[in-house]
CSV table of C-alpha atoms in Angstrom, one decimal:
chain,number,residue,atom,x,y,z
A,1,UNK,CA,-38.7,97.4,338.3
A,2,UNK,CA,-36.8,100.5,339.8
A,3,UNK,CA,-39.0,103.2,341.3
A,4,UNK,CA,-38.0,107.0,342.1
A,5,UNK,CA,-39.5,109.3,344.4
A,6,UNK,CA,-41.5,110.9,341.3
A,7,UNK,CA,-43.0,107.4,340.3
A,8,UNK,CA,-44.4,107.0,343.6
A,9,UNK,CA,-46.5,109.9,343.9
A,10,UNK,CA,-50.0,108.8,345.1
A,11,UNK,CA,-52.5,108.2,342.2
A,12,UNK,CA,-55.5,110.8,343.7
A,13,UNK,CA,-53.5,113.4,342.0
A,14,UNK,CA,-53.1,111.9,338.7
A,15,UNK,CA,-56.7,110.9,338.9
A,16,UNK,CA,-60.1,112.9,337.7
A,17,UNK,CA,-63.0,112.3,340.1
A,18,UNK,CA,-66.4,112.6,338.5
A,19,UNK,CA,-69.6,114.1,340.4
A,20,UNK,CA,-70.3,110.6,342.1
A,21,UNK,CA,-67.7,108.7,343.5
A,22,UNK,CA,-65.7,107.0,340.3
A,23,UNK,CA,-62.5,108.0,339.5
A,24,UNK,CA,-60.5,107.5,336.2
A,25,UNK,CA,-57.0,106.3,336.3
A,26,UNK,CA,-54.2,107.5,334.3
A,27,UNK,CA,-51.1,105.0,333.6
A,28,UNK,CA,-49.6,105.2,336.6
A,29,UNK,CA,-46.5,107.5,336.5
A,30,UNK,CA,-44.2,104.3,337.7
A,31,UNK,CA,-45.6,102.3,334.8
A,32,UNK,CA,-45.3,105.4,332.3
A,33,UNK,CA,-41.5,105.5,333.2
A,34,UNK,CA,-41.0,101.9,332.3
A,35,UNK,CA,-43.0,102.0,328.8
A,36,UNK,CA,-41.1,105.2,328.2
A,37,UNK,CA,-37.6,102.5,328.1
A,38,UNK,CA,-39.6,99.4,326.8
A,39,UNK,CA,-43.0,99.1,326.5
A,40,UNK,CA,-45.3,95.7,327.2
A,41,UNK,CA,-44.3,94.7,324.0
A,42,UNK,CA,-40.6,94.9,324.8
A,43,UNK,CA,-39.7,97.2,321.8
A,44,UNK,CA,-38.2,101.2,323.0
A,45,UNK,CA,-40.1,103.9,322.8
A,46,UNK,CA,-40.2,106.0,319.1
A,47,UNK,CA,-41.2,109.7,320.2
A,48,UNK,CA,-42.6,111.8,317.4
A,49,UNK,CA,-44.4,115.3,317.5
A,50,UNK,CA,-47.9,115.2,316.5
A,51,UNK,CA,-48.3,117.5,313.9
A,52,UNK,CA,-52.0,117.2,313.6
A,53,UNK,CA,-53.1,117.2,317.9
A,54,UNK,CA,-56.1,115.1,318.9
A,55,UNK,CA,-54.7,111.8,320.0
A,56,UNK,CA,-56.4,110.7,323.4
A,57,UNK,CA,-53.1,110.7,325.6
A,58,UNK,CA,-53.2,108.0,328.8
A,59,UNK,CA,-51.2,109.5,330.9
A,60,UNK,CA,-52.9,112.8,331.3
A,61,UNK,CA,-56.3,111.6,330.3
A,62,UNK,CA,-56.3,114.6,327.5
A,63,UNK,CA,-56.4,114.9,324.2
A,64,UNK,CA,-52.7,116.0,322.6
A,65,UNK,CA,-51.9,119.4,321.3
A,66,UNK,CA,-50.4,120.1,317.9
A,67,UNK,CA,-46.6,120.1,318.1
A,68,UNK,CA,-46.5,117.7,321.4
A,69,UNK,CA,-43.7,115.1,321.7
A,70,UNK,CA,-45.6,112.0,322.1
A,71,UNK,CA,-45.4,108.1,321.5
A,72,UNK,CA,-47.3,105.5,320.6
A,73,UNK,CA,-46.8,102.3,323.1
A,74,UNK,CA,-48.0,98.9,323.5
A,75,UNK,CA,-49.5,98.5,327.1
A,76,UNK,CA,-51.4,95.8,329.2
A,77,UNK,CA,-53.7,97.5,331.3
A,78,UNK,CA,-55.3,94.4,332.7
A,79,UNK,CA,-51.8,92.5,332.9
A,80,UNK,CA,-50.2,95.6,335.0
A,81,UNK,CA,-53.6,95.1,337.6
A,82,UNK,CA,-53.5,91.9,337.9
A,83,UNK,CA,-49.6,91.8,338.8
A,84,UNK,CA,-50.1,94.7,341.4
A,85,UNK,CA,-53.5,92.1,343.0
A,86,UNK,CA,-51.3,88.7,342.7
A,87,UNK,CA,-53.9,87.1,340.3
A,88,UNK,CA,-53.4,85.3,337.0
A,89,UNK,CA,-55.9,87.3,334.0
A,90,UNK,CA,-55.4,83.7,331.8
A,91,UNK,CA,-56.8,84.6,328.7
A,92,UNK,CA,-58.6,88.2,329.2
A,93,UNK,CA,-55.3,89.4,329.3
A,94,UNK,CA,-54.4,92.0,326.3
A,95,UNK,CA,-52.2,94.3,324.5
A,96,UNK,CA,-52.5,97.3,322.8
A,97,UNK,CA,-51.7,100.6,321.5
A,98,UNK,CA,-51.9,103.7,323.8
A,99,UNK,CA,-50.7,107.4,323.5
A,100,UNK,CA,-48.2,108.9,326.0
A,101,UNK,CA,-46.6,111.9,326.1
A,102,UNK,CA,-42.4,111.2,325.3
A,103,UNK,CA,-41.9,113.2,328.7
A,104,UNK,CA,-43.3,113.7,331.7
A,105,UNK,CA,-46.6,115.3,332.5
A,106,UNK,CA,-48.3,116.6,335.2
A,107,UNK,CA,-50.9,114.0,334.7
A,108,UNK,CA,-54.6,115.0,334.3
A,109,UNK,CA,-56.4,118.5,335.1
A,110,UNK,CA,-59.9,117.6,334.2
A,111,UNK,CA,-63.6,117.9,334.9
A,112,UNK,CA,-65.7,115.6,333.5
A,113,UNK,CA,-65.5,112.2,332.1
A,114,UNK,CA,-62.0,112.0,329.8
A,115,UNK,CA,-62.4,112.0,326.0
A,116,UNK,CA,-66.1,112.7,325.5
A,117,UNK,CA,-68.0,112.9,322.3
A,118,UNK,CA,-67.8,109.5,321.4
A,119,UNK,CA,-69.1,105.9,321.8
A,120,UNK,CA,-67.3,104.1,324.5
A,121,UNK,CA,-67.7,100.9,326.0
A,122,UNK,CA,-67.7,100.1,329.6
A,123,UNK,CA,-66.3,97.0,330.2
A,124,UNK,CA,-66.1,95.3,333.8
A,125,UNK,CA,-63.5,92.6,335.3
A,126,UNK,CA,-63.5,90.3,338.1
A,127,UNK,CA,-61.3,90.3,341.4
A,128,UNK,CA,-59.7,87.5,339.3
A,129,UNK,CA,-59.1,89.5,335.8
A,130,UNK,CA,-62.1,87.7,334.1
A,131,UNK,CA,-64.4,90.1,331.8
A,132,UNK,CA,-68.1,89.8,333.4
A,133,UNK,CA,-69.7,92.0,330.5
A,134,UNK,CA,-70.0,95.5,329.6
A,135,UNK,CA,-71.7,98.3,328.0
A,136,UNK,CA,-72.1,100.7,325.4
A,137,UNK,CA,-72.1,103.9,326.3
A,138,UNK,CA,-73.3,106.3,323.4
A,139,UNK,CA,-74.9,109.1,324.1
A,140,UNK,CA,-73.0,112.2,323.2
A,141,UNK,CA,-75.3,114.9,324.2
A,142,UNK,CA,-75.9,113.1,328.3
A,143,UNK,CA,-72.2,111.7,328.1
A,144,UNK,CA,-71.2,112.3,331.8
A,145,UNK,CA,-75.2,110.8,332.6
A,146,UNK,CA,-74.6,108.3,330.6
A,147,UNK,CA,-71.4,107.2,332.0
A,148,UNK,CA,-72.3,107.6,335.5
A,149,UNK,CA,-74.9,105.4,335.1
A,150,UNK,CA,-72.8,102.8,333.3
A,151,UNK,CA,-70.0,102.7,336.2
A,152,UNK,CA,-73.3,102.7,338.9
A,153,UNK,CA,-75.0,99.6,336.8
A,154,UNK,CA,-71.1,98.2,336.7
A,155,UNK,CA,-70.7,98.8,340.6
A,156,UNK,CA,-74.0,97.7,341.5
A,157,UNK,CA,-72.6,93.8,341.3
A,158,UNK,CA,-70.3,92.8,344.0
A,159,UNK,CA,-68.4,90.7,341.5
A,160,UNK,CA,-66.7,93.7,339.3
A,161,UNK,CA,-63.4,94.9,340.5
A,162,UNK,CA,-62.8,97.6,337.9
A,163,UNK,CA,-63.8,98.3,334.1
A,164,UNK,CA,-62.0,99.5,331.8
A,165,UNK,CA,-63.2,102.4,329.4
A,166,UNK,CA,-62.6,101.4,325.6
A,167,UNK,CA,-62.4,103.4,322.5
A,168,UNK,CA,-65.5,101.4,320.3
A,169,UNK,CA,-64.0,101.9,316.8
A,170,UNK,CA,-60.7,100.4,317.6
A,171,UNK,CA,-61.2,98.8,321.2
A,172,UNK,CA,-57.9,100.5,322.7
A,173,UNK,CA,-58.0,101.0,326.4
A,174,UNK,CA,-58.5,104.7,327.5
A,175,UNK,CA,-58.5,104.6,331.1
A,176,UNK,CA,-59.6,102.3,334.3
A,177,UNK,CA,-62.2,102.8,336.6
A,178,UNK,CA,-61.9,100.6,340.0
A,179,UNK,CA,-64.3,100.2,343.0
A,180,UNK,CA,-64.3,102.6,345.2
């Protein structure tokens, strides 16, 4: 994998830092350039413009706007981490279906926790890729609460590496949080 200048840019400001000390993770911008040529799937990239807006975009942590060149990629969150940490994720590691934009972005400009409203799960990994458990986090009118204190419970064991936040209707992977 080639990298640019651009794809190197450190992750703190393409990441959203909540009122305590997690952060969310984008796709990193390297990563984003290689699923905009193949994505973990191996298949190109198929932009379209989203006519309607509202898909929850990973690489800016935002929902798109109506009109926005966009694609829908196959990506392997846990797969990419593990790679990057030299350990093997066996069978915990997965695939699926993510929103990008087609172009670049300036990656996220939030406050908050990314894509409120909505149940989420909180799902945590070993230093070795292994899922240790989760939670459900569904309380739409405390979200950021409730989310704080799902990533504090998640933190509180020495064995969880990072946890992925996951869309509950469909599963897909929304963003990472790691230990600080």
């Amino acid at each position: 994998m080639t990298h640019t200048t651009d794809a190197t840019t450190d992750m703190t400001t393409y990441a959203t830092t909540f009122a305590t000390t997690y952060t969310a993770r984008p796709i990193d911008p390297a990563v984003l350039k290689d699923l905009r040529t193949a994505d973990d799937a191996d298949r190109p990239m198929v932009p379209f413009a989203d006519e309607e807006g509202g898909a929850p975009l990973r690489c800016c942590l935002r929902r798109s706007e109506p009109g926005e060149r966009i694609a829908l990629v196959s990506y392997a969150p846990l797969r990419r981490w593990a790679a990057g940490t030299g350990v093997d994720p066996g069978a915990y590691d997965e695939q699926g279906p993510v929103f990008i934009h087609a172009d670049d972005c300036p990656g996220p400009d939030l406050r908050g926790h990314p894509f409120p409203g909505a149940h989420r799960t909180v799902r945590r990994y070993s230093a070795e890729g292994h899922i240790l458990g989760g939670r459900l986090v569904e309380n739409p009118e405390a979200f950021d609460e409730a989310f704080d204190e799902a990533f504090a419970e998640a933190f509180a064991d020495p064995e969880v590496a990072l946890v992925h936040v996951r869309a509950v209707e469909y599963g897909c992977f929304l963003y990472e949080v790691r230990r600080a």
